Amino acid sequence: MKKWITGLALASAYASAQVAVESVPVTVDSSNQAGWWKPIAISGGEIYFAANTPGSSNSKHQGAVAVRRATGEWETGALKQADGTIWEHGDDLGHDQPTIAVDGDGFIHIFTDLHNNGWNYFRSSTAGNIDDIRRRTDIIPGSASLTYPVAATAPNGDVYVAVRNRAGGQGGKGELVRWDNSANIWIHEATFAFNPNDMVYPDDIKVDANGTVHIIFQWAAGATNPMRHYGSYLTYSPASGQFTTADGQVVTTPVSLSTPGLFYQALEEGEEFVKQSGSTSSQGKGIQSAKLALDGQNRPSVTYRYRTSGSAGPRDYDVYRIRWDGFAWVDKTLLFDTDDTIAALGHTHDGTVARSYFVTDNKELMVAEKRDGSWSSYILDNSRSIERIAVQRAGNIDHIYATSPTGINSNSGSLYAFEVGTHLTSAPEQTCLSGTLSGSQPGTYHLTNQQYGQQLTGGSSGDLASVGNDTGSSTHWILQDGDSDGEFGLISDANGMRLTANGSGALISVTQQSFSNTNMRWKLIDSDNDGGYAVINVDQDPEHLQAQAAGGQVQLGANSPTPAGIWHLCKTQ
């Protein structure tokens, strides 16, 4: 188990908003991305993040859990086989990712690496212990072909999991299983959805304060496919053992496409429920990915991505929200259609304010908020290359799991914890650089550290450089390369001082030395053109600029850059 002490950093883009962001101390694998997953859980004031981490080769990954304790300290641990060795699995983008839940006694449950497999299920040996989470075989059904597990914890401590099961052929069924927290056993509650030869896609599951289970799911025609239809909603009452539709009608399970009152999004004009020509082709109108929230009366609200055109673009989906008002599905609202979107959604409702989180094709994290009867949209992040998210609300805070799975290189990336409070403003549009640079760049720039989300800061002559949350002139840097040889002077806009290396592995200072000194020259290398720079000192090449800690000093790092040695260069506003 590894431990880190960090603090939430108020990101510079959110100076007047209640939004904080913190780097989670794990490096994620490029496969750490899915649309259906639930990789975040909150229990007892502690926040758990599950993730794929790099494996022994680029085609494999391992599993990790990071927890931020109530003290603010982060701890990380690895998933293990039953014998205690490290778990590793082949990559399968969009399928082999983790869902996490914490039961009422504090035991951690992980469901991962499922694509028409039997259960890959892990449980901690003791409550809250992330250092010994081992694979278990006591979950049911034992004979299964499972994909897309989503989980939620009930007020009584039970854990419910909805999952697709293709065992037995004739399509993919929706199954509901429950961890009985009193008896410490798994119980099969029901096969809740089945239509012969068609495929169920679980999207989300919630358990309300009364213990009622709410499930949303979609259907693909005839085979697995990224294009789905018939957004569906059911509730399950553990007390009665009955399933009902939104209008309260008791239904016999498994429900099918002929079940009355099942859909929140039925077929629209021009939309066809037909088998696609291939398993990855998706021509025409349809739905892909959805997330669920409950209002103050436990009525469902759904945000989802829906394609209204006849295109086949894999990300050509708009973002919508619809809600149940007690009588009908109403207020279907188009929230975003300016750009394509990634299969990355989150949805919360505090009884008054509804929020729909989504990610655009250019990797901006956004939220649409309905407050006082009207919708407003905000950009929460436009500099970290966020691609996938998961959102859970606790108290007055929306907690966002946000991953940039290729933010470091094509095989690995970063993970961030966002906290969104009551009031929002947009992050300002930023002009950010990418690609290895030569020639002076006009204007001044923030150098934002990828690990800590903080700005490189200079001071008076002889002071040591650091990272922090200040956004004043001491964090504004001039990028000077007058002879266009790719060797830059990094000059503080506050006082004209130059960033200076003080020897191998040493701390960095700002001085007035002549630019002819090679220890004051820096190469800005972004070899994969993703906007993440290694800032390499010419005198000590290949040593690079590296932050020591949040709010701490910077030094020369000797190894290949980790997130603490990656910088984003964005023009100041």
XYZ file of C-alpha atoms in Angstrom:
573
model
C 0.000 0.000 0.000
C 1.236 3.453 -0.902
C 0.278 6.690 0.823
C 0.318 10.310 -0.273
C -0.605 13.524 1.514
C -2.125 16.014 -0.887
C -4.662 18.772 -0.701
C -7.434 19.783 -3.041
C -6.105 22.480 -5.333
C -8.487 25.202 -6.420
C -7.899 25.168 -10.155
C -6.993 28.499 -11.709
C -9.784 28.246 -14.226
C -12.345 28.225 -11.436
C -11.324 31.244 -9.399
C -14.921 32.264 -8.716
C -16.535 28.848 -8.813
C -16.886 26.128 -6.214
C -14.905 23.604 -8.261
C -11.754 21.940 -6.983
C -9.539 19.396 -8.714
C -6.944 17.022 -7.355
C -4.641 14.576 -9.096
C -5.193 11.005 -7.923
C -1.793 9.361 -7.264
C -2.077 6.537 -9.795
C -0.972 6.248 -13.399
C -3.845 4.764 -15.401
C -3.650 2.444 -18.377
C -4.867 3.643 -21.771
C -7.699 1.090 -21.396
C -9.106 2.968 -18.397
C -12.190 4.200 -20.236
C -15.804 3.113 -20.511
C -19.245 4.672 -20.788
C -21.317 2.322 -18.610
C -18.985 1.886 -15.611
C -19.286 3.054 -11.996
C -15.636 3.310 -10.851
C -16.331 5.665 -7.919
C -17.839 4.908 -4.511
C -18.244 7.038 -1.383
C -18.533 5.545 2.088
C -18.097 7.084 5.522
C -16.555 10.267 4.170
C -13.998 8.320 2.132
C -13.871 8.347 -1.671
C -12.814 5.237 -3.582
C -11.584 5.256 -7.191
C -11.068 2.007 -9.137
C -8.910 2.032 -12.265
C -6.993 0.023 -14.825
C -3.261 0.590 -14.412
C -0.443 -0.366 -16.824
C 0.332 -4.072 -17.042
C 3.414 -6.057 -17.999
C 2.911 -5.130 -21.664
C 1.017 -2.485 -23.603
C -1.785 -4.947 -24.329
C -2.406 -5.768 -20.661
C -3.506 -3.948 -17.528
C -3.662 -4.476 -13.805
C -6.284 -3.164 -11.384
C -5.932 -0.597 -8.630
C -8.007 1.137 -5.984
C -7.184 4.592 -4.654
C -8.962 5.938 -1.590
C -8.901 9.424 -0.159
C -9.340 8.988 3.547
C -11.336 11.469 5.607
C -7.993 12.986 6.669
C -7.231 13.913 3.034
C -4.527 11.250 2.752
C -4.525 9.090 -0.375
C -3.752 5.369 -0.278
C -3.477 2.995 -3.224
C -3.564 -0.772 -3.537
C -3.630 -3.406 -6.287
C -6.216 -6.076 -7.132
C -4.924 -9.562 -6.429
C -5.579 -13.135 -7.392
C -6.944 -15.451 -4.716
C -3.367 -16.528 -3.899
C -2.240 -12.934 -3.336
C -0.367 -12.424 -6.617
C -1.143 -9.377 -8.736
C -4.151 -9.596 -11.036
C -3.499 -8.866 -14.722
C -5.808 -9.011 -17.729
C -5.782 -8.302 -21.452
C -7.013 -4.891 -22.614
C -10.497 -4.609 -24.107
C -11.554 -1.006 -24.492
C -15.098 -0.274 -23.330
C -15.623 -3.671 -21.687
C -12.839 -4.657 -19.291
C -13.097 -1.779 -16.830
C -14.020 -1.684 -13.135
C -17.140 -0.953 -11.149
C -16.749 -0.492 -7.380
C -19.104 -0.538 -4.395
C -18.624 -0.468 -0.630
C -21.098 -2.395 1.502
C -22.585 -1.322 4.812
C -19.766 -2.913 6.798
C -17.093 -1.133 4.768
C -15.990 -4.095 2.631
C -14.921 -3.142 -0.892
C -16.400 -4.988 -3.884
C -14.912 -4.752 -7.405
C -16.422 -6.136 -10.626
C -14.086 -5.878 -13.602
C -12.688 -7.387 -16.804
C -15.990 -8.801 -18.013
C -16.711 -9.255 -21.714
C -18.817 -12.383 -22.016
C -16.847 -13.902 -19.128
C -17.644 -15.573 -15.868
C -17.314 -13.293 -12.850
C -14.046 -11.490 -12.214
C -15.082 -10.349 -8.764
C -12.868 -9.022 -5.959
C -13.589 -8.264 -2.294
C -11.431 -6.796 0.439
C -10.328 -9.075 3.261
C -11.342 -6.529 5.898
C -13.381 -3.342 5.962
C -11.776 -0.451 4.101
C -8.592 -2.434 3.409
C -7.358 -1.627 -0.104
C -4.099 -3.519 0.426
C -5.740 -6.948 0.275
C -8.528 -7.044 -2.310
C -8.615 -10.560 -3.725
C -10.546 -12.409 -6.394
C -13.511 -14.341 -5.004
C -15.689 -17.079 -6.464
C -18.705 -16.931 -4.147
C -20.784 -14.656 -6.398
C -23.709 -15.952 -8.491
C -24.798 -16.897 -11.077
C -21.827 -19.249 -11.254
C -22.312 -20.167 -14.907
C -22.436 -16.896 -16.777
C -21.324 -14.849 -19.771
C -21.237 -11.379 -18.289
C -20.586 -7.799 -19.408
C -21.330 -4.255 -18.129
C -21.714 -4.583 -14.339
C -23.103 -1.487 -12.590
C -23.501 -1.406 -8.808
C -25.070 0.606 -6.001
C -25.222 0.312 -2.208
C -28.567 0.335 -0.390
C -29.253 2.154 2.896
C -29.228 -1.202 4.723
C -25.720 -1.924 3.404
C -26.673 -4.430 0.697
C -24.995 -4.081 -2.719
C -27.029 -4.484 -5.913
C -25.425 -5.275 -9.275
C -27.144 -5.133 -12.658
C -25.263 -6.952 -15.422
C -25.836 -8.453 -18.866
C -25.677 -12.249 -19.146
C -25.429 -14.051 -22.499
C -25.315 -17.544 -20.985
C -27.747 -19.882 -22.715
C -27.704 -18.004 -26.006
C -30.729 -16.317 -27.613
C -29.486 -12.834 -26.727
C -28.304 -10.991 -23.662
C -30.426 -10.875 -20.495
C -30.444 -8.280 -17.737
C -29.652 -9.863 -14.366
C -29.941 -8.381 -10.866
C -27.883 -9.856 -8.022
C -27.556 -8.699 -4.411
C -24.919 -8.922 -1.701
C -26.846 -9.619 1.506
C -24.823 -7.577 3.972
C -26.261 -9.322 7.025
C -25.666 -12.866 5.789
C -22.542 -12.016 3.720
C -23.779 -14.002 0.720
C -24.755 -13.254 -2.866
C -28.371 -13.772 -3.941
C -29.806 -13.817 -7.460
C -32.795 -11.470 -7.312
C -34.131 -11.709 -10.867
C -33.612 -11.871 -14.578
C -35.203 -8.477 -15.116
C -35.052 -8.038 -18.925
C -34.964 -10.320 -21.962
C -36.103 -10.119 -25.572
C -35.192 -13.125 -27.730
C -31.986 -12.599 -29.748
C -31.622 -8.956 -28.644
C -29.083 -7.506 -26.241
C -29.657 -5.679 -22.938
C -27.157 -2.922 -22.047
C -27.264 -1.879 -18.354
C -26.527 1.851 -17.978
C -26.997 2.739 -14.318
C -28.473 1.662 -11.005
C -29.499 3.676 -7.924
C -31.026 2.737 -4.578
C -33.156 5.407 -2.935
C -33.556 6.188 0.765
C -36.496 3.760 0.979
C -34.451 0.895 -0.407
C -36.154 0.856 -3.827
C -33.796 -0.090 -6.655
C -33.929 1.987 -9.873
C -32.387 0.600 -13.097
C -31.946 2.088 -16.575
C -30.873 0.076 -19.617
C -31.002 -0.017 -23.426
C -31.416 -2.624 -26.159
C -29.436 -3.556 -29.294
C -31.198 -5.395 -32.120
C -30.140 -8.933 -32.942
C -26.526 -8.709 -31.766
C -24.118 -6.597 -29.746
C -23.656 -3.110 -31.208
C -22.671 0.424 -30.154
C -26.017 1.637 -31.568
C -28.869 0.999 -29.141
C -32.545 1.881 -28.809
C -35.469 1.858 -26.388
C -34.116 3.604 -23.308
C -35.824 1.692 -20.474
C -36.509 2.206 -16.777
C -37.611 -0.178 -14.006
C -37.839 -0.165 -10.242
C -37.508 -3.118 -7.898
C -38.931 -3.304 -4.371
C -36.970 -5.720 -2.162
C -39.829 -5.716 0.335
C -42.419 -6.982 -2.149
C -40.118 -8.628 -4.664
C -41.964 -6.754 -7.424
C -40.728 -4.796 -10.423
C -42.664 -1.769 -11.638
C -42.517 0.709 -14.501
C -42.333 4.462 -13.903
C -46.127 4.724 -13.664
C -46.224 2.199 -10.821
C -47.564 -0.728 -12.847
C -46.340 -4.077 -11.555
C -44.735 -6.099 -14.345
C -43.754 -9.705 -14.802
C -40.043 -10.263 -15.305
C -38.172 -10.536 -17.447
C -39.647 -7.494 -19.150
C -39.423 -7.353 -22.944
C -39.860 -4.806 -25.705
C -43.597 -5.434 -25.543
C -43.873 -4.462 -21.851
C -46.141 -1.365 -21.581
C -44.698 1.769 -19.967
C -41.096 0.574 -20.054
C -39.444 3.260 -22.176
C -38.262 6.764 -21.367
C -36.971 7.018 -24.954
C -38.989 5.009 -27.478
C -38.237 4.840 -31.183
C -38.524 8.191 -32.922
C -39.646 8.844 -36.472
C -37.027 7.465 -38.842
C -35.418 5.280 -36.155
C -35.362 1.537 -36.788
C -34.755 -1.347 -34.414
C -32.835 -3.522 -36.863
C -29.645 -5.543 -36.684
C -26.666 -3.551 -37.918
C -24.428 -4.821 -40.711
C -21.532 -5.419 -38.319
C -20.763 -5.562 -34.604
C -19.125 -2.113 -34.644
C -21.147 -0.365 -37.368
C -23.885 1.985 -36.177
C -25.858 3.655 -38.947
C -28.888 5.821 -38.232
C -30.746 7.209 -35.253
C -30.407 5.743 -31.791
C -29.193 5.992 -28.218
C -25.803 5.304 -26.655
C -25.029 5.584 -22.926
C -27.218 7.065 -20.188
C -27.034 7.964 -16.503
C -29.701 8.196 -13.820
C -30.482 10.626 -11.007
C -33.389 10.770 -8.556
C -35.139 13.982 -7.574
C -36.368 14.921 -4.085
C -39.383 12.630 -4.510
C -37.299 9.713 -5.823
C -38.599 10.254 -9.344
C -36.176 9.352 -12.146
C -34.277 11.831 -14.253
C -32.135 10.537 -17.134
C -29.381 12.169 -19.142
C -28.406 10.315 -22.305
C -26.651 10.573 -25.665
C -28.926 10.278 -28.691
C -28.137 10.501 -32.386
C -30.819 12.353 -34.303
C -29.175 12.162 -37.733
C -28.698 9.219 -40.058
C -24.918 9.286 -39.789
C -22.573 6.498 -38.751
C -20.150 8.698 -36.796
C -19.078 6.800 -33.653
C -19.290 9.993 -31.540
C -22.094 11.747 -33.418
C -24.460 11.842 -30.442
C -26.193 14.816 -28.815
C -26.846 15.110 -25.073
C -30.430 15.085 -23.767
C -32.192 15.028 -20.440
C -35.707 13.796 -19.649
C -37.567 13.329 -16.352
C -40.617 11.590 -14.885
C -43.040 14.048 -13.252
C -45.221 11.429 -11.547
C -47.497 11.015 -14.566
C -45.361 11.038 -17.711
C -41.866 11.428 -19.119
C -41.607 15.171 -19.695
C -39.223 18.066 -20.367
C -37.065 16.277 -22.896
C -34.353 18.888 -23.429
C -31.488 19.060 -25.901
C -28.490 20.095 -23.787
C -25.631 19.945 -26.289
C -25.246 19.427 -30.044
C -22.412 21.829 -30.906
C -19.841 19.064 -31.280
C -19.589 15.285 -31.135
C -19.488 13.779 -27.657
C -17.628 10.928 -25.965
C -19.507 8.157 -24.132
C -18.911 9.871 -20.800
C -21.902 11.032 -18.762
C -22.865 11.830 -15.178
C -26.134 13.007 -13.654
C -27.070 14.429 -10.245
C -30.131 16.004 -8.658
C -30.306 17.625 -5.226
C -34.110 17.951 -5.227
C -33.972 21.420 -6.771
C -30.994 21.629 -9.128
C -30.341 19.062 -11.875
C -26.913 18.641 -13.470
C -25.921 16.666 -16.558
C -22.178 16.141 -17.003
C -20.670 15.226 -20.365
C -17.431 15.299 -22.356
C -17.044 16.785 -25.822
C -15.061 15.274 -28.670
C -12.272 17.804 -28.056
C -12.010 16.530 -24.463
C -13.706 19.373 -22.621
C -15.486 18.404 -19.393
C -18.822 20.247 -19.326
C -21.983 20.417 -17.250
C -25.485 21.605 -18.056
C -27.315 22.818 -14.958
C -31.032 23.475 -14.493
C -31.577 26.027 -11.760
C -34.704 28.136 -11.158
C -36.373 26.630 -14.206
C -33.700 27.378 -16.806
C -30.635 25.590 -18.172
C -27.090 26.960 -18.274
C -23.931 25.265 -19.547
C -20.413 25.513 -18.123
C -16.971 24.291 -19.131
C -15.407 22.715 -16.048
C -12.105 21.751 -17.637
C -10.488 22.361 -21.009
C -6.813 21.629 -20.322
C -6.486 18.074 -18.931
C -7.684 16.041 -21.950
C -10.485 14.359 -19.984
C -12.107 11.502 -21.898
C -14.221 9.505 -19.430
C -16.029 10.349 -16.219
C -18.231 8.969 -13.467
C -20.139 11.122 -10.991
C -21.507 10.531 -7.494
C -23.125 13.054 -5.177
C -22.502 13.182 -1.420
C -23.830 15.969 0.763
C -23.695 19.189 -1.232
C -20.845 18.063 -3.482
C -20.788 16.337 -6.862
C -17.685 14.141 -6.933
C -16.309 13.477 -10.415
C -13.971 10.675 -11.387
C -12.248 12.105 -14.479
C -9.666 10.167 -16.446
C -7.273 11.218 -19.183
C -6.228 7.694 -20.234
C -3.608 8.792 -22.774
C -2.603 12.041 -21.080
C 0.979 10.893 -20.469
C 1.550 8.910 -23.670
C -0.360 6.548 -25.949
C -0.256 3.817 -23.284
C -0.873 5.636 -20.010
C -2.529 8.659 -18.488
C -3.785 10.479 -15.424
C -6.749 10.367 -13.071
C -8.345 13.388 -11.386
C -10.846 13.959 -8.590
C -13.117 16.955 -9.189
C -15.425 18.359 -6.535
C -18.257 20.586 -7.741
C -20.070 22.731 -5.195
C -23.158 24.892 -5.364
C -22.031 27.714 -7.656
C -20.523 27.410 -11.119
C -18.725 29.571 -13.638
C -17.074 28.426 -16.850
C -13.391 27.839 -17.202
C -12.096 30.487 -19.588
C -11.243 29.417 -23.110
C -7.524 28.792 -23.280
C -5.059 28.772 -26.143
C -2.867 25.814 -25.324
C 0.229 24.692 -27.187
C 0.979 21.224 -28.534
C 3.828 19.675 -30.479
C 7.550 20.166 -29.883
C 8.330 23.899 -30.105
C 10.897 26.200 -31.611
C 10.765 29.965 -32.074
C 9.473 32.508 -29.548
C 5.773 32.179 -28.737
C 3.715 35.415 -28.552
C 2.129 36.389 -25.244
C 2.622 34.861 -21.824
C 1.834 31.335 -20.655
C 0.893 29.323 -17.603
C 2.896 26.126 -17.149
C 0.397 23.857 -15.393
C 1.703 20.676 -13.815
C -0.247 17.600 -14.885
C 0.159 15.779 -11.567
C -0.945 18.596 -9.271
C -2.961 20.943 -11.513
C -0.936 23.910 -10.198
C 1.042 26.694 -11.900
C 4.814 27.079 -12.144
C 5.626 30.124 -10.008
C 8.758 32.311 -9.898
C 9.840 34.960 -7.396
C 12.596 37.468 -6.846
C 16.160 36.871 -8.013
C 17.627 33.809 -6.317
C 14.255 32.476 -5.139
C 13.381 28.854 -5.728
C 10.616 28.113 -8.227
C 7.539 26.209 -7.057
C 4.008 25.208 -8.038
C 0.908 26.767 -6.529
C -2.612 28.079 -7.039
C -1.665 31.714 -7.600
C -2.521 32.979 -11.105
C -0.801 36.386 -10.901
C 2.113 37.688 -12.949
C 4.612 35.471 -11.121
C 2.949 32.506 -12.903
C 3.114 34.185 -16.341
C 6.063 33.025 -18.433
C 7.514 34.394 -21.668
C 8.736 31.666 -24.034
C 11.763 33.203 -25.775
C 13.651 31.441 -28.580
C 14.971 34.265 -30.744
C 17.135 32.115 -33.007
C 14.483 29.375 -33.384
C 16.871 26.596 -32.369
C 14.366 24.984 -29.983
C 16.193 26.214 -26.870
C 13.973 28.523 -24.832
C 14.473 31.009 -22.096
C 11.585 30.816 -19.631
C 11.274 34.391 -18.378
C 9.011 35.515 -15.530
C 6.622 38.244 -16.665
C 6.647 39.632 -13.115
C 10.316 40.629 -12.972
C 12.206 39.420 -16.052
C 13.984 36.664 -14.113
C 14.930 33.454 -15.949
C 14.223 29.886 -14.898
C 17.589 28.369 -13.995
C 18.796 24.835 -13.307
C 21.329 24.475 -10.487
C 22.896 21.146 -11.351
C 21.812 17.553 -11.779
C 18.769 16.709 -9.674
C 18.876 20.118 -7.990
C 16.082 22.549 -7.173
C 15.227 25.216 -9.746
C 15.605 28.937 -9.128
C 14.976 32.211 -10.960
C 18.004 34.405 -11.659
C 19.287 37.264 -13.796
C 22.121 35.281 -15.390
C 22.868 35.658 -19.083
C 20.828 33.574 -21.499
C 24.131 32.365 -22.960
C 24.367 29.980 -20.016
C 23.038 26.557 -21.028
C 21.563 25.956 -17.555
C 19.010 28.668 -18.428
C 17.956 27.072 -21.697
C 15.056 24.618 -21.968
C 13.715 22.345 -24.696
C 9.904 22.025 -24.826
C 9.234 18.485 -26.053
C 5.759 17.133 -26.894
C 6.635 14.190 -29.131
C 3.107 12.736 -29.294
C 1.425 16.113 -29.922
C -1.032 15.795 -27.019
C -0.216 19.084 -25.260
C 1.786 17.477 -22.465
C 5.371 18.807 -22.399
C 8.611 17.555 -20.973
C 10.633 20.698 -20.137
C 14.233 19.521 -20.557
C 17.233 21.504 -19.394
C 19.864 21.907 -22.120
C 22.754 21.782 -19.645
C 21.534 18.575 -17.971
C 19.733 16.891 -20.891
C 17.700 14.616 -20.526
C 16.858 15.847 -16.996
C 13.558 17.700 -16.922
C 11.475 20.091 -14.836
C 9.530 18.182 -12.189
C 7.231 19.240 -9.355
C 7.963 17.689 -5.952
C 4.496 18.036 -4.402
C 1.372 20.174 -4.454
C 2.487 23.640 -3.327
C 6.094 22.458 -3.332
C 9.309 23.319 -5.113
C 10.460 22.065 -8.512
C 13.662 20.274 -9.413
C 15.362 18.411 -12.235
C 14.070 14.869 -12.657
C 16.373 12.226 -14.089
C 13.945 9.570 -15.336
C 11.327 9.577 -18.070
C 8.682 12.152 -17.119
C 5.872 11.009 -14.842
C 2.747 13.218 -14.490
C 4.753 15.372 -12.035
C 7.159 16.084 -14.897
C 4.526 16.854 -17.548
C 3.436 20.466 -18.139
C 0.610 22.043 -20.121
C 1.447 25.397 -21.719
C -1.633 27.603 -22.064
C -1.779 31.302 -22.852
C -2.785 33.499 -19.929
C -6.077 35.394 -20.190
